[in-house]
Amino acid sequence: PFPALLQDRPPYDSFIRTHLRFYGYFRGELPCPWGNPPGSIPRRPPWATPALAGSEVLGTSQTVSETLQPLMAPQHSVLPAQQVWWEGLSLSLPWLGGMPLPQLQGRRPALPSALAAPEVVGQIPHEGRLAPSTQPWLSPGEPQAPFSLSPPRWPMECEVIQEVIEHIEWAPPKPEPFCPPMGPEQALYTLDEEQGTVVYHSSPGSCFIRARVGGAPGPLSSPAAPLEGPQDTTLLFESRFESGNLQKAIKVGPYEYVLMLRPDLYTAKHTQWFYFRVQNTRQEPLYRFTIANMAKPKSLYGQGLRPLLYSQRDAQSRGIGWRRVGTDVRYYRGSMGEPPMFRLSWTVRFPHDGDTCFFAAGYPYTYSDLQRYLRALAADPARSRYCRVQALCRSLAGNAVYLLTITSPGSTAGKRAVVVSARAHPGESGGSWAMRGFLDFLLSTHPDARLLRRLFVFKVVPMLNPDGVVVGNSRCSLAGRDPNRAYGMALPGSFPGVWHLRAMVQRVLAEREVVLYCDFHGHSRKNNVFMYGCDAGGDNTGTRLRQRVFPLMLSKNAPDKFSLSSCKFQVQKSKERTGRVSMWRLGVSHSYTLEVAFSGSTLGGRSSHFSVEDLKSLGHLLCDTLLDFCDPAPAKIQQCLVEADALLQRQMGREPGSGGSWSDVSPSELESSTSGSDSSVSDGIPDDFHSITWLVGPHVPQILRWEGQRVQMSQCHFTTWHRWSHAGGRGCRDGEQGMPCAEKTGATPAFQ
């Protein structure tokens, strides 16, 4: 019955597109009332507004089962009253040719006005787009009143406890060292419930159908086994809160538990992120926890990474937040089946009797954390003058994917753009903390931040996959697939965040140059911070070397965190649909993935975990490097090109300075010596590399700063740089010569 659907698209794409078209996820494509046969090109109802690629106005990817609460309460709807929407839908999945085909059953009530209004703050109407609603933000340049943010929306089958889970921020007084690596020898525990006691079991459904605020309606079940009395030392487990992940806990000894993580919703894999609560703790015993279904064969837990613990009592009485804990940390193969499962095991003593504690794989940063940050931003009269918050689109569950546009007041003519995104993979929470640091610095009063806002228009999507973050997935969205392998797919309803991000970048490229795209991620197998870039081979030597300049500059600005030797630039076929490669194919010449280790740094004499402050500092360092990268004087770029060429010469076994072209050398040859490494061996520039005489002289970590204490350089090479800086470049302050500071004059920004 659906020959075109089955022949033209892969089975999964066919399924998800049919599912979502029936379910109303395409702009103007409502289900059955307009007679669209499954798999066909839908006929739009007469009132539907044509979709524009890259539109930043809401109205796409809306859920139909629940009324969406707007980013700000709209005062009018732009769609006629006769429109209808579908809710109360159910989905049955008959099978045809091995592929599930959805069939909807439901009723047809009136369209809620909140669904119809675009949720934009200060948006100027554009022809062909949905017109904006009138909002309390009278002008993008005026102070903005606080706005209401909808609570997170969950799949209907997910139970959610009503308690609000929040944690304080805390910086440890000294770096937290890695745990000494332990051998893999460990007795294998059986998961047979007959030989242990299941004390917690929570498992949601197998297919996403509907979403609502608060998840499953009605009274909650009791997944934890009740205590038999005050002498019962059994821990009480819970993970049914935002970003939580724990499926089962089995008590196999008095103080010993085997844990099972929940795979990413609607998949049978991707078990890596964990975040759960335990209560009824005892201070004296040594507890052992073993997560028995980790998915990856290699992990930083085998190299000294330790889990995180949060004590609610310590937070309240001593102001102590998340800290690294665990002794005898082991990571090893536990299952002999296919696919094999791996085990993470550690021992720990709790700090107090009767405490409420949390364990996590990384510092949690939830969708609600982001909303609290945006609410504080909107309420700040100073920062909100040069930052506008919009909703790029809605996720499958109806959560807003936020877009921040940051630039100084005044005209944007002649400004280049910078696009930054994070949390395509929900289990990589370190990316959100790096993004937090990036926003904190960019929205600050620091002279460098003011200069950045004068030079660039920043487009920032701080959380691309809010649904995955909400439900505690490791990698996937509610489509059951990795959104960072979905760029360029013609499925805006399946992966709305990445689809609309790519479309937005296309639109920005039509207006101005995008000088940089950077997507923040986390890495579970390699220490330190590093980047993936784009070098497909075939380009001239200069172009290929320039791909390496930004990471080289960042390694100089962050010598104790950033590993240049861990960076990779090969464009593999399996990565064609990633964000960095997709943006590069669109025309963003410098497109990168920033990888932040789950663990910490082995550079600059360190061998310790990253703290929240370390992660946030990466955002500042990225801003610092952006200014270095865009220095109008050519000397810095030329110096880094010389260094990059020398590094590649050494990697290929050539003598530095021997010359030769790189245009005929494949990227795989350039990276063959370190390709696929899971460790941080040789993470720095070789020691003898620093002894070579270069254009600027000795290697200095902050050699590329425009502002502050400059390195003394040879006048014959840098006369132009000093003349530019004294004439009003990066070293210029308000009141000196150079560009006037529009943020002080009170001019209105011309957001685009």
PDB file of N, CA and C in Angstrom, residues 636-668:
ATOM      1  N   LYS A 636      50.007  36.831  13.433  1.00  0.00           N
ATOM      2  CA  LYS A 636      49.636  35.693  14.273  1.00  0.00           C
ATOM      3  C   LYS A 636      49.270  34.483  13.428  1.00  0.00           C
ATOM      4  N   ILE A 637      48.454  34.718  12.421  1.00  0.00           N
ATOM      5  CA  ILE A 637      48.076  33.613  11.534  1.00  0.00           C
ATOM      6  C   ILE A 637      49.315  33.033  10.863  1.00  0.00           C
ATOM      7  N   GLN A 638      50.200  33.906  10.391  1.00  0.00           N
ATOM      8  CA  GLN A 638      51.409  33.424   9.708  1.00  0.00           C
ATOM      9  C   GLN A 638      52.262  32.590  10.645  1.00  0.00           C
ATOM     10  N   GLN A 639      52.404  33.057  11.895  1.00  0.00           N
ATOM     11  CA  GLN A 639      53.179  32.302  12.866  1.00  0.00           C
ATOM     12  C   GLN A 639      52.574  30.922  13.088  1.00  0.00           C
ATOM     13  N   CYS A 640      51.261  30.857  13.246  1.00  0.00           N
ATOM     14  CA  CYS A 640      50.611  29.569  13.495  1.00  0.00           C
ATOM     15  C   CYS A 640      50.656  28.666  12.267  1.00  0.00           C
ATOM     16  N   LEU A 641      50.611  29.229  11.092  1.00  0.00           N
ATOM     17  CA  LEU A 641      50.753  28.419   9.882  1.00  0.00           C
ATOM     18  C   LEU A 641      52.131  27.769   9.829  1.00  0.00           C
ATOM     19  N   VAL A 642      53.160  28.522  10.231  1.00  0.00           N
ATOM     20  CA  VAL A 642      54.509  27.968  10.273  1.00  0.00           C
ATOM     21  C   VAL A 642      54.571  26.816  11.276  1.00  0.00           C
ATOM     22  N   GLU A 643      53.987  27.021  12.452  1.00  0.00           N
ATOM     23  CA  GLU A 643      54.003  25.969  13.466  1.00  0.00           C
ATOM     24  C   GLU A 643      53.208  24.748  13.020  1.00  0.00           C
ATOM     25  N   ALA A 644      52.033  24.984  12.419  1.00  0.00           N
ATOM     26  CA  ALA A 644      51.211  23.860  11.963  1.00  0.00           C
ATOM     27  C   ALA A 644      51.937  23.063  10.892  1.00  0.00           C
ATOM     28  N   ASP A 645      52.622  23.755   9.999  1.00  0.00           N
ATOM     29  CA  ASP A 645      53.371  23.065   8.947  1.00  0.00           C
ATOM     30  C   ASP A 645      54.491  22.223   9.557  1.00  0.00           C
ATOM     31  N   ALA A 646      55.180  22.785  10.549  1.00  0.00           N
ATOM     32  CA  ALA A 646      56.265  22.035  11.186  1.00  0.00           C
ATOM     33  C   ALA A 646      55.742  20.797  11.899  1.00  0.00           C
ATOM     34  N   LEU A 647      54.594  20.915  12.558  1.00  0.00           N
ATOM     35  CA  LEU A 647      54.017  19.757  13.236  1.00  0.00           C
ATOM     36  C   LEU A 647      53.668  18.646  12.252  1.00  0.00           C
ATOM     37  N   LEU A 648      53.090  19.012  11.127  1.00  0.00           N
ATOM     38  CA  LEU A 648      52.744  18.007  10.123  1.00  0.00           C
ATOM     39  C   LEU A 648      53.995  17.405   9.498  1.00  0.00           C
ATOM     40  N   GLN A 649      55.027  18.221   9.299  1.00  0.00           N
ATOM     41  CA  GLN A 649      56.285  17.691   8.763  1.00  0.00           C
ATOM     42  C   GLN A 649      56.839  16.624   9.706  1.00  0.00           C
ATOM     43  N   ARG A 650      56.826  16.926  10.990  1.00  0.00           N
ATOM     44  CA  ARG A 650      57.332  15.967  11.966  1.00  0.00           C
ATOM     45  C   ARG A 650      56.482  14.710  12.002  1.00  0.00           C
ATOM     46  N   GLN A 651      55.168  14.888  11.885  1.00  0.00           N
ATOM     47  CA  GLN A 651      54.269  13.739  11.929  1.00  0.00           C
ATOM     48  C   GLN A 651      54.496  12.818  10.744  1.00  0.00           C
ATOM     49  N   MET A 652      54.879  13.385   9.619  1.00  0.00           N
ATOM     50  CA  MET A 652      55.138  12.586   8.421  1.00  0.00           C
ATOM     51  C   MET A 652      56.586  12.102   8.339  1.00  0.00           C
ATOM     52  N   GLY A 653      57.388  12.426   9.359  1.00  0.00           N
ATOM     53  CA  GLY A 653      58.773  11.985   9.358  1.00  0.00           C
ATOM     54  C   GLY A 653      59.686  12.836   8.521  1.00  0.00           C
ATOM     55  N   ARG A 654      59.264  14.032   8.185  1.00  0.00           N
ATOM     56  CA  ARG A 654      60.101  14.940   7.406  1.00  0.00           C
ATOM     57  C   ARG A 654      60.831  15.898   8.329  1.00  0.00           C
ATOM     58  N   GLU A 655      61.872  16.484   7.803  1.00  0.00           N
ATOM     59  CA  GLU A 655      62.594  17.493   8.553  1.00  0.00           C
ATOM     60  C   GLU A 655      61.822  18.803   8.521  1.00  0.00           C
ATOM     61  N   PRO A 656      61.632  19.471   9.681  1.00  0.00           N
ATOM     62  CA  PRO A 656      60.979  20.782   9.673  1.00  0.00           C
ATOM     63  C   PRO A 656      61.710  21.757   8.775  1.00  0.00           C
ATOM     64  N   GLY A 657      60.947  22.497   7.982  1.00  0.00           N
ATOM     65  CA  GLY A 657      61.520  23.464   7.064  1.00  0.00           C
ATOM     66  C   GLY A 657      61.935  22.883   5.736  1.00  0.00           C
ATOM     67  N   SER A 658      61.657  21.563   5.536  1.00  0.00           N
ATOM     68  CA  SER A 658      62.064  20.943   4.276  1.00  0.00           C
ATOM     69  C   SER A 658      61.163  21.319   3.123  1.00  0.00           C
ATOM     70  N   GLY A 659      59.999  21.942   3.427  1.00  0.00           N
ATOM     71  CA  GLY A 659      59.085  22.372   2.376  1.00  0.00           C
ATOM     72  C   GLY A 659      58.287  21.210   1.829  1.00  0.00           C
ATOM     73  N   GLY A 660      57.714  21.406   0.673  1.00  0.00           N
ATOM     74  CA  GLY A 660      56.867  20.384   0.073  1.00  0.00           C
ATOM     75  C   GLY A 660      55.405  20.705   0.246  1.00  0.00           C
ATOM     76  N   SER A 661      54.585  20.169  -0.625  1.00  0.00           N
ATOM     77  CA  SER A 661      53.153  20.451  -0.598  1.00  0.00           C
ATOM     78  C   SER A 661      52.408  19.358   0.149  1.00  0.00           C
ATOM     79  N   TRP A 662      51.329  19.779   0.828  1.00  0.00           N
ATOM     80  CA  TRP A 662      50.466  18.831   1.520  1.00  0.00           C
ATOM     81  C   TRP A 662      49.234  18.486   0.697  1.00  0.00           C
ATOM     82  N   SER A 663      49.070  19.102  -0.447  1.00  0.00           N
ATOM     83  CA  SER A 663      47.831  18.931  -1.194  1.00  0.00           C
ATOM     84  C   SER A 663      47.634  17.507  -1.693  1.00  0.00           C
ATOM     85  N   ASP A 664      48.728  16.751  -1.838  1.00  0.00           N
ATOM     86  CA  ASP A 664      48.602  15.380  -2.339  1.00  0.00           C
ATOM     87  C   ASP A 664      48.675  14.344  -1.229  1.00  0.00           C
ATOM     88  N   VAL A 665      48.643  14.784   0.042  1.00  0.00           N
ATOM     89  CA  VAL A 665      48.701  13.871   1.179  1.00  0.00           C
ATOM     90  C   VAL A 665      47.296  13.736   1.752  1.00  0.00           C
ATOM     91  N   SER A 666      46.827  12.515   1.913  1.00  0.00           N
ATOM     92  CA  SER A 666      45.469  12.306   2.409  1.00  0.00           C
ATOM     93  C   SER A 666      45.402  12.599   3.899  1.00  0.00           C
ATOM     94  N   PRO A 667      44.232  13.016   4.399  1.00  0.00           N
ATOM     95  CA  PRO A 667      44.081  13.254   5.839  1.00  0.00           C
ATOM     96  C   PRO A 667      44.380  12.025   6.672  1.00  0.00           C
ATOM     97  N   SER A 668      44.055  10.835   6.154  1.00  0.00           N
ATOM     98  CA  SER A 668      44.318   9.625   6.928  1.00  0.00           C
ATOM     99  C   SER A 668      45.814   9.408   7.122  1.00  0.00           C
TER     100      SER A 668
END
